[in-house]
PDB file of C-alpha atoms in Angstrom:
ATOM      1  CA  MET X 778      24.004 -17.454  27.225  1.00 50.00           C
ATOM      2  CA  THR X 779      25.534 -13.987  25.458  1.00 52.00           C
ATOM      3  CA  ARG X 780      22.814 -11.677  24.445  1.00 63.00           C
ATOM      4  CA  SER X 781      23.549 -10.217  21.195  1.00 70.00           C
ATOM      5  CA  ILE X 782      22.675  -6.774  21.623  1.00 67.00           C
ATOM      6  CA  SER X 783      23.751  -3.862  19.902  1.00 75.00           C
ATOM      7  CA  THR X 784      21.183  -1.263  21.304  1.00 86.00           C
ATOM      8  CA  ALA X 785      18.132  -1.509  23.793  1.00 87.00           C
ATOM      9  CA  ALA X 786      15.486   1.033  24.675  1.00 94.00           C
ATOM     10  CA  ASP X 787      13.068   1.473  27.393  1.00 97.00           C
ATOM     11  CA  LEU X 788      10.173   3.564  25.793  1.00 97.00           C
ATOM     12  CA  VAL X 789       6.584   4.458  27.082  1.00 98.00           C
ATOM     13  CA  VAL X 790       3.401   3.872  24.613  1.00 98.00           C
ATOM     14  CA  ARG X 791       0.661   5.936  25.796  1.00 98.00           C
ATOM     15  CA  THR X 792      -2.836   4.276  25.020  1.00 98.00           C
ATOM     16  CA  ASP X 793      -6.259   6.479  24.305  1.00 98.00           C
ATOM     17  CA  ASP X 794      -7.393   5.875  27.575  1.00 98.00           C
ATOM     18  CA  GLY X 795      -4.313   7.103  29.270  1.00 98.00           C
ATOM     19  CA  ALA X 796      -2.582   3.908  30.399  1.00 98.00           C
ATOM     20  CA  GLU X 797       1.326   3.887  29.947  1.00 98.00           C
ATOM     21  CA  LEU X 798       2.785   0.914  28.525  1.00 98.00           C
ATOM     22  CA  ALA X 799       6.193   0.130  29.233  1.00 98.00           C
ATOM     23  CA  VAL X 800       7.928  -1.307  26.325  1.00 98.00           C
ATOM     24  CA  THR X 801      11.793  -2.515  25.849  1.00 98.00           C
ATOM     25  CA  VAL X 802      12.886  -2.498  22.457  1.00 98.00           C
ATOM     26  CA  GLU X 803      16.300  -4.659  21.634  1.00 97.00           C
ATOM     27  CA  GLU X 804      18.111  -4.552  18.500  1.00 96.00           C
ATOM     28  CA  PRO X 805      20.776  -7.486  17.556  1.00 96.00           C
ATOM     29  CA  ARG X 806      24.103  -6.979  16.192  1.00 92.00           C
ATOM     30  CA  ASP X 807      23.561  -8.535  13.053  1.00 91.00           C
ATOM     31  CA  GLU X 808      19.568  -8.235  12.235  1.00 89.00           C
ATOM     32  CA  ARG X 809      18.603 -11.292   9.807  1.00 91.00           C
ATOM     33  CA  GLY X 810      14.856 -11.491  10.787  1.00 95.00           C
ATOM     34  CA  PRO X 811      11.702 -10.035  11.420  1.00 98.00           C
ATOM     35  CA  THR X 812      10.696  -8.192  14.459  1.00 98.00           C
ATOM     36  CA  VAL X 813       9.435 -10.256  17.188  1.00 98.00           C
ATOM     37  CA  VAL X 814       6.630  -9.061  19.577  1.00 99.00           C
ATOM     38  CA  LEU X 815       6.577 -10.957  23.065  1.00 99.00           C
ATOM     39  CA  VAL X 816       3.001 -10.520  25.229  1.00 99.00           C
ATOM     40  CA  HIS X 817       3.432 -12.085  28.548  1.00 98.00           C
ATOM     41  CA  GLY X 818       0.737 -13.467  30.964  1.00 97.00           C
ATOM     42  CA  TRP X 819      -1.028 -12.277  33.469  1.00 95.00           C
ATOM     43  CA  GLY X 820       0.613 -12.050  36.767  1.00 96.00           C
ATOM     44  CA  ALA X 821       3.954 -11.769  34.842  1.00 97.00           C
ATOM     45  CA  ALA X 822       5.983  -9.012  33.633  1.00 98.00           C
ATOM     46  CA  ARG X 823       8.087  -8.536  30.290  1.00 98.00           C
ATOM     47  CA  ALA X 824      11.069 -10.215  32.275  1.00 97.00           C
ATOM     48  CA  VAL X 825       9.417 -13.300  31.768  1.00 98.00           C
ATOM     49  CA  TRP X 826      11.021 -13.322  28.145  1.00 98.00           C
ATOM     50  CA  HIS X 827      14.095 -12.826  29.324  1.00 97.00           C
ATOM     51  CA  HIS X 828      15.742 -16.276  27.997  1.00 97.00           C
ATOM     52  CA  VAL X 829      13.680 -16.220  25.102  1.00 98.00           C
ATOM     53  CA  ALA X 830      14.678 -12.501  24.095  1.00 97.00           C
ATOM     54  CA  GLY X 831      18.396 -13.822  24.313  1.00 96.00           C
ATOM     55  CA  ARG X 832      17.952 -16.541  21.988  1.00 97.00           C
ATOM     56  CA  LEU X 833      16.176 -14.202  19.490  1.00 97.00           C
ATOM     57  CA  LEU X 834      18.451 -11.513  19.411  1.00 96.00           C
ATOM     58  CA  THR X 835      21.344 -14.023  18.509  1.00 95.00           C
ATOM     59  CA  ALA X 836      19.293 -15.052  15.951  1.00 96.00           C
ATOM     60  CA  GLY X 837      19.209 -11.928  14.655  1.00 96.00           C
ATOM     61  CA  HIS X 838      15.831 -10.812  15.418  1.00 97.00           C
ATOM     62  CA  ARG X 839      14.804  -7.190  16.919  1.00 97.00           C
ATOM     63  CA  VAL X 840      12.974  -7.961  19.896  1.00 98.00           C
ATOM     64  CA  VAL X 841       9.849  -6.022  21.439  1.00 98.00           C
ATOM     65  CA  ARG X 842       8.531  -6.685  24.823  1.00 98.00           C
ATOM     66  CA  TYR X 843       5.924  -4.738  27.393  1.00 98.00           C
ATOM     67  CA  ASP X 844       4.325  -5.170  30.249  1.00 98.00           C
ATOM     68  CA  HIS X 845       0.356  -5.175  30.497  1.00 98.00           C
ATOM     69  CA  ARG X 846      -1.337  -2.355  31.922  1.00 98.00           C
ATOM     70  CA  GLY X 847      -1.155  -2.736  35.745  1.00 98.00           C
ATOM     71  CA  HIS X 848       1.931  -5.023  35.496  1.00 98.00           C
ATOM     72  CA  GLY X 849       5.479  -4.290  35.928  1.00 97.00           C
ATOM     73  CA  ALA X 850       6.038  -0.396  35.106  1.00 98.00           C
ATOM     74  CA  SER X 851       2.748   0.196  33.174  1.00 98.00           C
ATOM     75  CA  THR X 852       0.000   1.944  34.521  1.00 98.00           C
ATOM     76  CA  VAL X 853      -3.801   0.672  34.395  1.00 97.00           C
ATOM     77  CA  GLY X 854      -5.443   3.636  32.754  1.00 97.00           C
ATOM     78  CA  LYS X 855      -9.330   4.814  32.642  1.00 97.00           C
ATOM     79  CA  ASP X 856     -10.828   1.927  30.939  1.00 95.00           C
ATOM     80  CA  GLY X 857      -9.698  -0.741  33.323  1.00 91.00           C
ATOM     81  CA  ILE X 858      -9.294  -4.293  32.231  1.00 96.00           C
ATOM     82  CA  THR X 859     -10.905  -6.552  29.644  1.00 96.00           C
ATOM     83  CA  VAL X 860      -9.920  -8.877  26.927  1.00 96.00           C
ATOM     84  CA  GLU X 861     -10.662  -6.435  24.272  1.00 96.00           C
ATOM     85  CA  ARG X 862      -8.925  -3.646  25.827  1.00 97.00           C
ATOM     86  CA  LEU X 863      -5.938  -5.558  26.157  1.00 98.00           C
ATOM     87  CA  GLY X 864      -6.306  -6.243  22.401  1.00 98.00           C
ATOM     88  CA  ALA X 865      -6.223  -2.459  21.689  1.00 98.00           C
ATOM     89  CA  ASP X 866      -3.228  -1.885  24.057  1.00 98.00           C
ATOM     90  CA  LEU X 867      -1.302  -4.461  21.655  1.00 98.00           C
ATOM     91  CA  ALA X 868      -2.604  -2.423  18.654  1.00 98.00           C
ATOM     92  CA  ALA X 869      -1.168   0.904  20.347  1.00 98.00           C
ATOM     93  CA  VAL X 870       2.379  -0.759  20.540  1.00 98.00           C
ATOM     94  CA  LEU X 871       2.462  -2.215  17.071  1.00 98.00           C
ATOM     95  CA  ALA X 872       0.958   1.098  15.707  1.00 98.00           C
ATOM     96  CA  GLN X 873       3.296   3.504  17.871  1.00 98.00           C
ATOM     97  CA  LEU X 874       6.464   1.449  16.927  1.00 98.00           C
ATOM     98  CA  ASP X 875       5.393   1.219  13.241  1.00 98.00           C
ATOM     99  CA  ILE X 876       6.046  -2.713  13.520  1.00 98.00           C
ATOM    100  CA  THR X 877       5.178  -4.637   9.950  1.00 98.00           C
ATOM    101  CA  GLY X 878       5.686  -8.067   9.186  1.00 98.00           C
ATOM    102  CA  ALA X 879       6.330  -9.429  12.720  1.00 98.00           C
ATOM    103  CA  VAL X 880       5.977 -12.522  14.703  1.00 98.00           C
ATOM    104  CA  LEU X 881       3.588 -12.421  17.509  1.00 99.00           C
ATOM    105  CA  VAL X 882       4.243 -14.144  20.535  1.00 99.00           C
ATOM    106  CA  GLY X 883       1.851 -14.445  23.074  1.00 98.00           C
ATOM    107  CA  HIS X 884       1.757 -16.525  26.443  1.00 98.00           C
ATOM    108  CA  SER X 885      -1.490 -17.475  28.602  1.00 97.00           C
ATOM    109  CA  GLY X 886      -3.221 -14.286  28.834  1.00 96.00           C
ATOM    110  CA  GLY X 887      -1.015 -12.440  26.398  1.00 98.00           C
ATOM    111  CA  GLY X 888      -2.211 -14.985  23.654  1.00 98.00           C
ATOM    112  CA  PHE X 889      -5.734 -13.602  24.660  1.00 97.00           C
ATOM    113  CA  ALA X 890      -4.563 -10.383  23.929  1.00 98.00           C
ATOM    114  CA  ALA X 891      -2.846 -11.431  20.615  1.00 98.00           C
ATOM    115  CA  MET X 892      -5.995 -13.180  19.451  1.00 98.00           C
ATOM    116  CA  SER X 893      -8.274 -10.249  20.254  1.00 98.00           C
ATOM    117  CA  TYR X 894      -6.038  -8.143  18.279  1.00 98.00           C
ATOM    118  CA  ALA X 895      -6.211 -10.322  15.226  1.00 98.00           C
ATOM    119  CA  THR X 896      -9.902 -10.540  15.321  1.00 98.00           C
ATOM    120  CA  THR X 897     -10.860  -7.182  16.266  1.00 98.00           C
ATOM    121  CA  TYR X 898      -7.964  -5.448  14.226  1.00 98.00           C
ATOM    122  CA  ARG X 899      -8.162  -8.087  11.073  1.00 96.00           C
ATOM    123  CA  THR X 900      -7.015  -5.613   8.095  1.00 96.00           C
ATOM    124  CA  GLU X 901      -4.343  -4.072  10.323  1.00 97.00           C
ATOM    125  CA  ALA X 902      -3.019  -7.422  11.674  1.00 98.00           C
ATOM    126  CA  GLN X 903      -2.407  -8.753   8.277  1.00 95.00           C
ATOM    127  CA  ALA X 904      -0.055  -6.192   7.462  1.00 96.00           C
ATOM    128  CA  ARG X 905       1.771  -5.885  11.106  1.00 98.00           C
ATOM    129  CA  VAL X 906       2.061  -9.517  11.889  1.00 98.00           C
ATOM    130  CA  ARG X 907       3.012 -12.196   9.552  1.00 98.00           C
ATOM    131  CA  SER X 908       2.642 -15.112  11.980  1.00 98.00           C
ATOM    132  CA  MET X 909       1.693 -15.940  15.523  1.00 98.00           C
ATOM    133  CA  VAL X 910       3.211 -18.397  17.994  1.00 99.00           C
ATOM    134  CA  LEU X 911       0.570 -18.934  21.075  1.00 99.00           C
ATOM    135  CA  LEU X 912       1.611 -20.598  24.294  1.00 99.00           C
ATOM    136  CA  ALA X 913      -0.207 -22.112  26.877  1.00 98.00           C
ATOM    137  CA  THR X 914      -3.563 -20.320  25.736  1.00 98.00           C
ATOM    138  CA  ALA X 915      -6.999 -20.592  25.048  1.00 97.00           C
ATOM    139  CA  ALA X 916      -9.983 -18.870  23.070  1.00 97.00           C
ATOM    140  CA  HIS X 917     -12.886 -19.860  25.486  1.00 93.00           C
ATOM    141  CA  ASP X 918     -13.901 -21.636  28.719  1.00 74.00           C
ATOM    142  CA  ARG X 919     -11.673 -19.815  31.062  1.00 60.00           C
ATOM    143  CA  LYS X 920     -14.348 -17.899  33.280  1.00 61.00           C
ATOM    144  CA  GLU X 921     -12.779 -18.310  37.064  1.00 63.00           C
ATOM    145  CA  PRO X 922     -14.760 -19.657  39.782  1.00 66.00           C
ATOM    146  CA  ALA X 923     -15.843 -16.762  41.873  1.00 68.00           C
ATOM    147  CA  GLY X 924     -13.408 -18.211  44.935  1.00 76.00           C
ATOM    148  CA  GLU X 925     -10.242 -17.804  42.866  1.00 82.00           C
ATOM    149  CA  VAL X 926     -11.032 -14.291  41.648  1.00 86.00           C
ATOM    150  CA  LYS X 927     -11.565 -13.139  45.199  1.00 88.00           C
ATOM    151  CA  MET X 928      -8.441 -15.092  46.310  1.00 90.00           C
ATOM    152  CA  MET X 929      -6.187 -13.201  43.745  1.00 91.00           C
ATOM    153  CA  GLY X 930      -6.726  -9.961  45.756  1.00 91.00           C
ATOM    154  CA  ASN X 931      -6.958 -11.566  49.179  1.00 92.00           C
ATOM    155  CA  PRO X 932      -4.124  -9.644  51.262  1.00 94.00           C
ATOM    156  CA  VAL X 933      -3.273 -12.903  53.103  1.00 95.00           C
ATOM    157  CA  PHE X 934      -2.558 -14.656  49.837  1.00 93.00           C
ATOM    158  CA  HIS X 935      -0.689 -11.626  48.654  1.00 94.00           C
ATOM    159  CA  PHE X 936       1.525 -11.541  51.614  1.00 95.00           C
ATOM    160  CA  ALA X 937       1.932 -15.214  51.648  1.00 95.00           C
ATOM    161  CA  LEU X 938       3.038 -15.146  47.880  1.00 96.00           C
ATOM    162  CA  ASN X 939       5.580 -12.653  49.132  1.00 95.00           C
ATOM    163  CA  ARG X 940       7.435 -15.129  51.373  1.00 95.00           C
ATOM    164  CA  GLY X 941      10.065 -17.001  49.508  1.00 95.00           C
ATOM    165  CA  PRO X 942       9.577 -20.633  50.366  1.00 96.00           C
ATOM    166  CA  VAL X 943       5.690 -20.087  50.987  1.00 97.00           C
ATOM    167  CA  GLY X 944       5.272 -18.345  47.676  1.00 97.00           C
ATOM    168  CA  ARG X 945       7.090 -20.830  45.572  1.00 97.00           C
ATOM    169  CA  ALA X 946       5.066 -23.890  46.952  1.00 97.00           C
ATOM    170  CA  MET X 947       1.804 -22.099  46.444  1.00 96.00           C
ATOM    171  CA  LEU X 948       2.663 -21.700  42.708  1.00 97.00           C
ATOM    172  CA  ARG X 949       4.345 -25.133  42.092  1.00 97.00           C
ATOM    173  CA  GLN X 950       1.139 -26.378  39.915  1.00 96.00           C
ATOM    174  CA  THR X 951       2.044 -23.358  37.605  1.00 97.00           C
ATOM    175  CA  LEU X 952       4.865 -25.679  36.397  1.00 98.00           C
ATOM    176  CA  GLY X 953       5.993 -28.900  34.986  1.00 98.00           C
ATOM    177  CA  GLU X 954       8.448 -31.441  35.691  1.00 95.00           C
ATOM    178  CA  ASN X 955      11.373 -30.619  37.797  1.00 92.00           C
ATOM    179  CA  PRO X 956      11.403 -26.764  37.199  1.00 96.00           C
ATOM    180  CA  SER X 957      14.907 -25.317  38.462  1.00 97.00           C
ATOM    181  CA  ALA X 958      15.162 -23.201  41.554  1.00 97.00           C
ATOM    182  CA  ALA X 959      15.765 -20.118  39.431  1.00 97.00           C
ATOM    183  CA  VAL X 960      12.713 -20.906  37.436  1.00 98.00           C
ATOM    184  CA  ALA X 961      10.409 -21.324  40.522  1.00 98.00           C
ATOM    185  CA  GLU X 962      11.813 -17.998  42.217  1.00 98.00           C
ATOM    186  CA  SER X 963      11.650 -15.967  39.142  1.00 98.00           C
ATOM    187  CA  ASN X 964       7.697 -16.961  38.781  1.00 98.00           C
ATOM    188  CA  ARG X 965       7.244 -16.402  42.178  1.00 98.00           C
ATOM    189  CA  ARG X 966       8.580 -12.735  42.230  1.00 98.00           C
ATOM    190  CA  MET X 967       6.718 -11.750  39.009  1.00 97.00           C
ATOM    191  CA  PHE X 968       3.236 -12.927  40.294  1.00 97.00           C
ATOM    192  CA  ALA X 969       4.135 -11.368  43.630  1.00 97.00           C
ATOM    193  CA  GLY X 970       5.328  -8.401  42.127  1.00 97.00           C
ATOM    194  CA  THR X 971       1.701  -7.686  40.471  1.00 97.00           C
ATOM    195  CA  PRO X 972      -0.728  -5.645  42.823  1.00 96.00           C
ATOM    196  CA  ARG X 973      -3.039  -7.741  44.045  1.00 96.00           C
ATOM    197  CA  LYS X 974      -6.287  -5.837  42.913  1.00 95.00           C
ATOM    198  CA  VAL X 975      -4.778  -5.620  39.294  1.00 96.00           C
ATOM    199  CA  ARG X 976      -4.435  -9.462  39.603  1.00 95.00           C
ATOM    200  CA  GLN X 977      -7.880 -10.048  40.468  1.00 95.00           C
ATOM    201  CA  ALA X 978      -9.079  -7.661  38.241  1.00 94.00           C
ATOM    202  CA  TYR X 979      -7.483  -9.833  35.443  1.00 95.00           C
ATOM    203  CA  PHE X 980      -8.579 -13.013  36.369  1.00 91.00           C
ATOM    204  CA  GLY X 981     -11.778 -11.811  36.918  1.00 90.00           C
ATOM    205  CA  CYS X 982     -12.246 -10.156  33.382  1.00 89.00           C
ATOM    206  CA  MET X 983     -12.297 -13.169  31.245  1.00 83.00           C
ATOM    207  CA  GLY X 984     -16.231 -13.869  31.850  1.00 77.00           C
ATOM    208  CA  GLU X 985     -17.697 -15.442  28.723  1.00 81.00           C
ATOM    209  CA  MET X 986     -14.702 -14.916  26.524  1.00 92.00           C
ATOM    210  CA  ASP X 987     -15.460 -17.027  23.389  1.00 95.00           C
ATOM    211  CA  MET X 988     -13.008 -15.918  20.273  1.00 97.00           C
ATOM    212  CA  ARG X 989     -13.689 -19.196  18.593  1.00 98.00           C
ATOM    213  CA  ALA X 990     -15.972 -18.181  15.737  1.00 98.00           C
ATOM    214  CA  ASP X 991     -13.912 -15.041  15.045  1.00 98.00           C
ATOM    215  CA  LEU X 992     -10.689 -16.906  15.093  1.00 98.00           C
ATOM    216  CA  THR X 993     -11.896 -18.759  11.836  1.00 98.00           C
ATOM    217  CA  THR X 994     -11.658 -15.721   9.755  1.00 97.00           C
ATOM    218  CA  VAL X 995      -8.078 -15.071  10.791  1.00 98.00           C
ATOM    219  CA  SER X 996      -5.720 -16.068   8.036  1.00 96.00           C
ATOM    220  CA  ILE X 997      -2.462 -15.403   9.732  1.00 98.00           C
ATOM    221  CA  PRO X 998      -0.375 -18.851   9.918  1.00 98.00           C
ATOM    222  CA  ALA X 999      -0.060 -20.105  13.677  1.00 98.00           C
ATOM    223  CA  VAL X1000       1.645 -22.321  15.944  1.00 98.00           C
ATOM    224  CA  VAL X1001      -0.079 -23.290  19.327  1.00 99.00           C
ATOM    225  CA  ILE X1002       1.835 -25.012  21.877  1.00 99.00           C
ATOM    226  CA  ALA X1003       0.470 -26.534  25.129  1.00 98.00           C
ATOM    227  CA  GLY X1004       2.589 -27.885  28.256  1.00 98.00           C
ATOM    228  CA  SER X1005       1.424 -31.379  28.754  1.00 98.00           C
ATOM    229  CA  ARG X1006       1.705 -30.611  32.711  1.00 98.00           C
ATOM    230  CA  ASP X1007      -0.303 -27.328  32.123  1.00 97.00           C
ATOM    231  CA  LYS X1008      -2.928 -27.417  34.935  1.00 95.00           C
ATOM    232  CA  MET X1009      -3.698 -23.799  34.468  1.00 94.00           C
ATOM    233  CA  ILE X1010      -4.887 -23.909  31.020  1.00 95.00           C
ATOM    234  CA  ARG X1011      -5.818 -27.538  29.851  1.00 95.00           C
ATOM    235  CA  PRO X1012      -3.765 -28.501  26.706  1.00 97.00           C
ATOM    236  CA  GLU X1013      -7.122 -29.552  24.898  1.00 96.00           C
ATOM    237  CA  LEU X1014      -8.086 -25.940  24.913  1.00 96.00           C
ATOM    238  CA  GLY X1015      -5.045 -24.917  23.168  1.00 98.00           C
ATOM    239  CA  ALA X1016      -6.032 -27.507  20.639  1.00 98.00           C
ATOM    240  CA  VAL X1017      -9.071 -25.798  20.351  1.00 98.00           C
ATOM    241  CA  VAL X1018      -7.350 -22.832  19.360  1.00 98.00           C
ATOM    242  CA  ALA X1019      -5.418 -24.514  16.549  1.00 98.00           C
ATOM    243  CA  ASP X1020      -8.594 -25.988  15.290  1.00 98.00           C
ATOM    244  CA  SER X1021     -10.348 -22.632  14.966  1.00 98.00           C
ATOM    245  CA  LEU X1022      -7.956 -20.744  13.189  1.00 98.00           C
ATOM    246  CA  PRO X1023      -7.614 -21.755   9.472  1.00 98.00           C
ATOM    247  CA  ASP X1024      -3.980 -21.984   9.255  1.00 98.00           C
ATOM    248  CA  ALA X1025      -2.412 -23.357  12.396  1.00 98.00           C
ATOM    249  CA  GLU X1026      -0.783 -26.460  13.868  1.00 98.00           C
ATOM    250  CA  PHE X1027      -1.078 -27.709  17.563  1.00 98.00           C
ATOM    251  CA  ARG X1028       1.974 -29.075  19.455  1.00 98.00           C
ATOM    252  CA  ILE X1029       2.630 -30.700  23.003  1.00 98.00           C
ATOM    253  CA  ALA X1030       5.760 -29.838  24.835  1.00 98.00           C
ATOM    254  CA  LYS X1031       6.289 -32.767  27.053  1.00 98.00           C
ATOM    255  CA  GLY X1032       7.134 -32.271  30.990  1.00 98.00           C
ATOM    256  CA  ILE X1033       6.577 -28.312  30.715  1.00 98.00           C
ATOM    257  CA  GLY X1034       3.837 -26.928  32.969  1.00 98.00           C
ATOM    258  CA  HIS X1035       2.015 -23.232  32.208  1.00 98.00           C
ATOM    259  CA  MET X1036       5.153 -21.309  32.602  1.00 98.00           C
ATOM    260  CA  VAL X1037       6.543 -22.105  28.620  1.00 98.00           C
ATOM    261  CA  PRO X1038       8.683 -19.145  28.356  1.00 98.00           C
ATOM    262  CA  LEU X1039      10.720 -19.761  31.514  1.00 98.00           C
ATOM    263  CA  GLU X1040      10.525 -23.329  31.438  1.00 98.00           C
ATOM    264  CA  ALA X1041      11.253 -24.013  27.699  1.00 98.00           C
ATOM    265  CA  PRO X1042      12.973 -20.965  26.023  1.00 98.00           C
ATOM    266  CA  ASP X1043      14.605 -23.436  23.348  1.00 98.00           C
ATOM    267  CA  VAL X1044      10.921 -24.532  22.504  1.00 98.00           C
ATOM    268  CA  VAL X1045       9.783 -21.048  22.137  1.00 98.00           C
ATOM    269  CA  ALA X1046      12.561 -19.684  20.110  1.00 98.00           C
ATOM    270  CA  ALA X1047      12.431 -22.602  17.741  1.00 98.00           C
ATOM    271  CA  ALA X1048       8.945 -22.093  17.104  1.00 98.00           C
ATOM    272  CA  VAL X1049       9.498 -18.252  16.311  1.00 98.00           C
ATOM    273  CA  THR X1050      12.674 -19.184  13.871  1.00 97.00           C
ATOM    274  CA  GLU X1051      10.348 -21.708  12.076  1.00 97.00           C
ATOM    275  CA  MET X1052       7.275 -18.945  11.883  1.00 98.00           C
ATOM    276  CA  ALA X1053       9.465 -16.088  10.965  1.00 97.00           C
ATOM    277  CA  ALA X1054      10.160 -17.984   7.575  1.00 91.00           C
ATOM    278  CA  ARG X1055       6.312 -18.202   6.914  1.00 83.00           C
TER     279      ARG X1055
END
């Protein structure tokens, strides 16, 4: 796909605890829609949105995407990693770039960040966000077993992830029906590229996360999409997110696993186009 970019810039947003967040801003040749802010999941990076961003640029949207603290080119900062801190990081990106009226798209842990922002910075969010697209995410019940959290930091697990065929096989359960070789390899590279201690901290930070009650006070329109083959965050957890929000619709993407941005960029772009009109 031809990417309809007139300009692209890499920026750094510095948070109040000293983290440096790597941000990419892409401007379309013909801007016809609102800005779209893309927030990736844990163990990924802003590169996960490559194909989604291309479609959005062609549709005339300015696209902003950034690496979570500790991921990609972003540093960790002094406060460490909590769901609340990730909501504050998103607030910093939106404020520094002075974004208003945006479509906010969050995948998996990026959805946690988007919901944390919308519930904690409620008044500000009303001005900066016109609508949300939440992908393969949950508002509660994501406490990871201690053994799984420990595995994320295990050096042997990390070594295996960096071995192409073995790493792809280990992450196969994150994908749906018949993923392409390119999708499987891109997924592996990003997950393996996340420092193991960072990955462990992210998977361990969910604790007793429960945003359901707070979401009932968020009036931002939303669509929540879950892959029918998602084994990481069960689709019924996405349905709870939609039920908790006052103005939200829940949809199932058939045959898709957890990595919706990689597996179904057309589905994501179509949902953004729809929500941009809200």
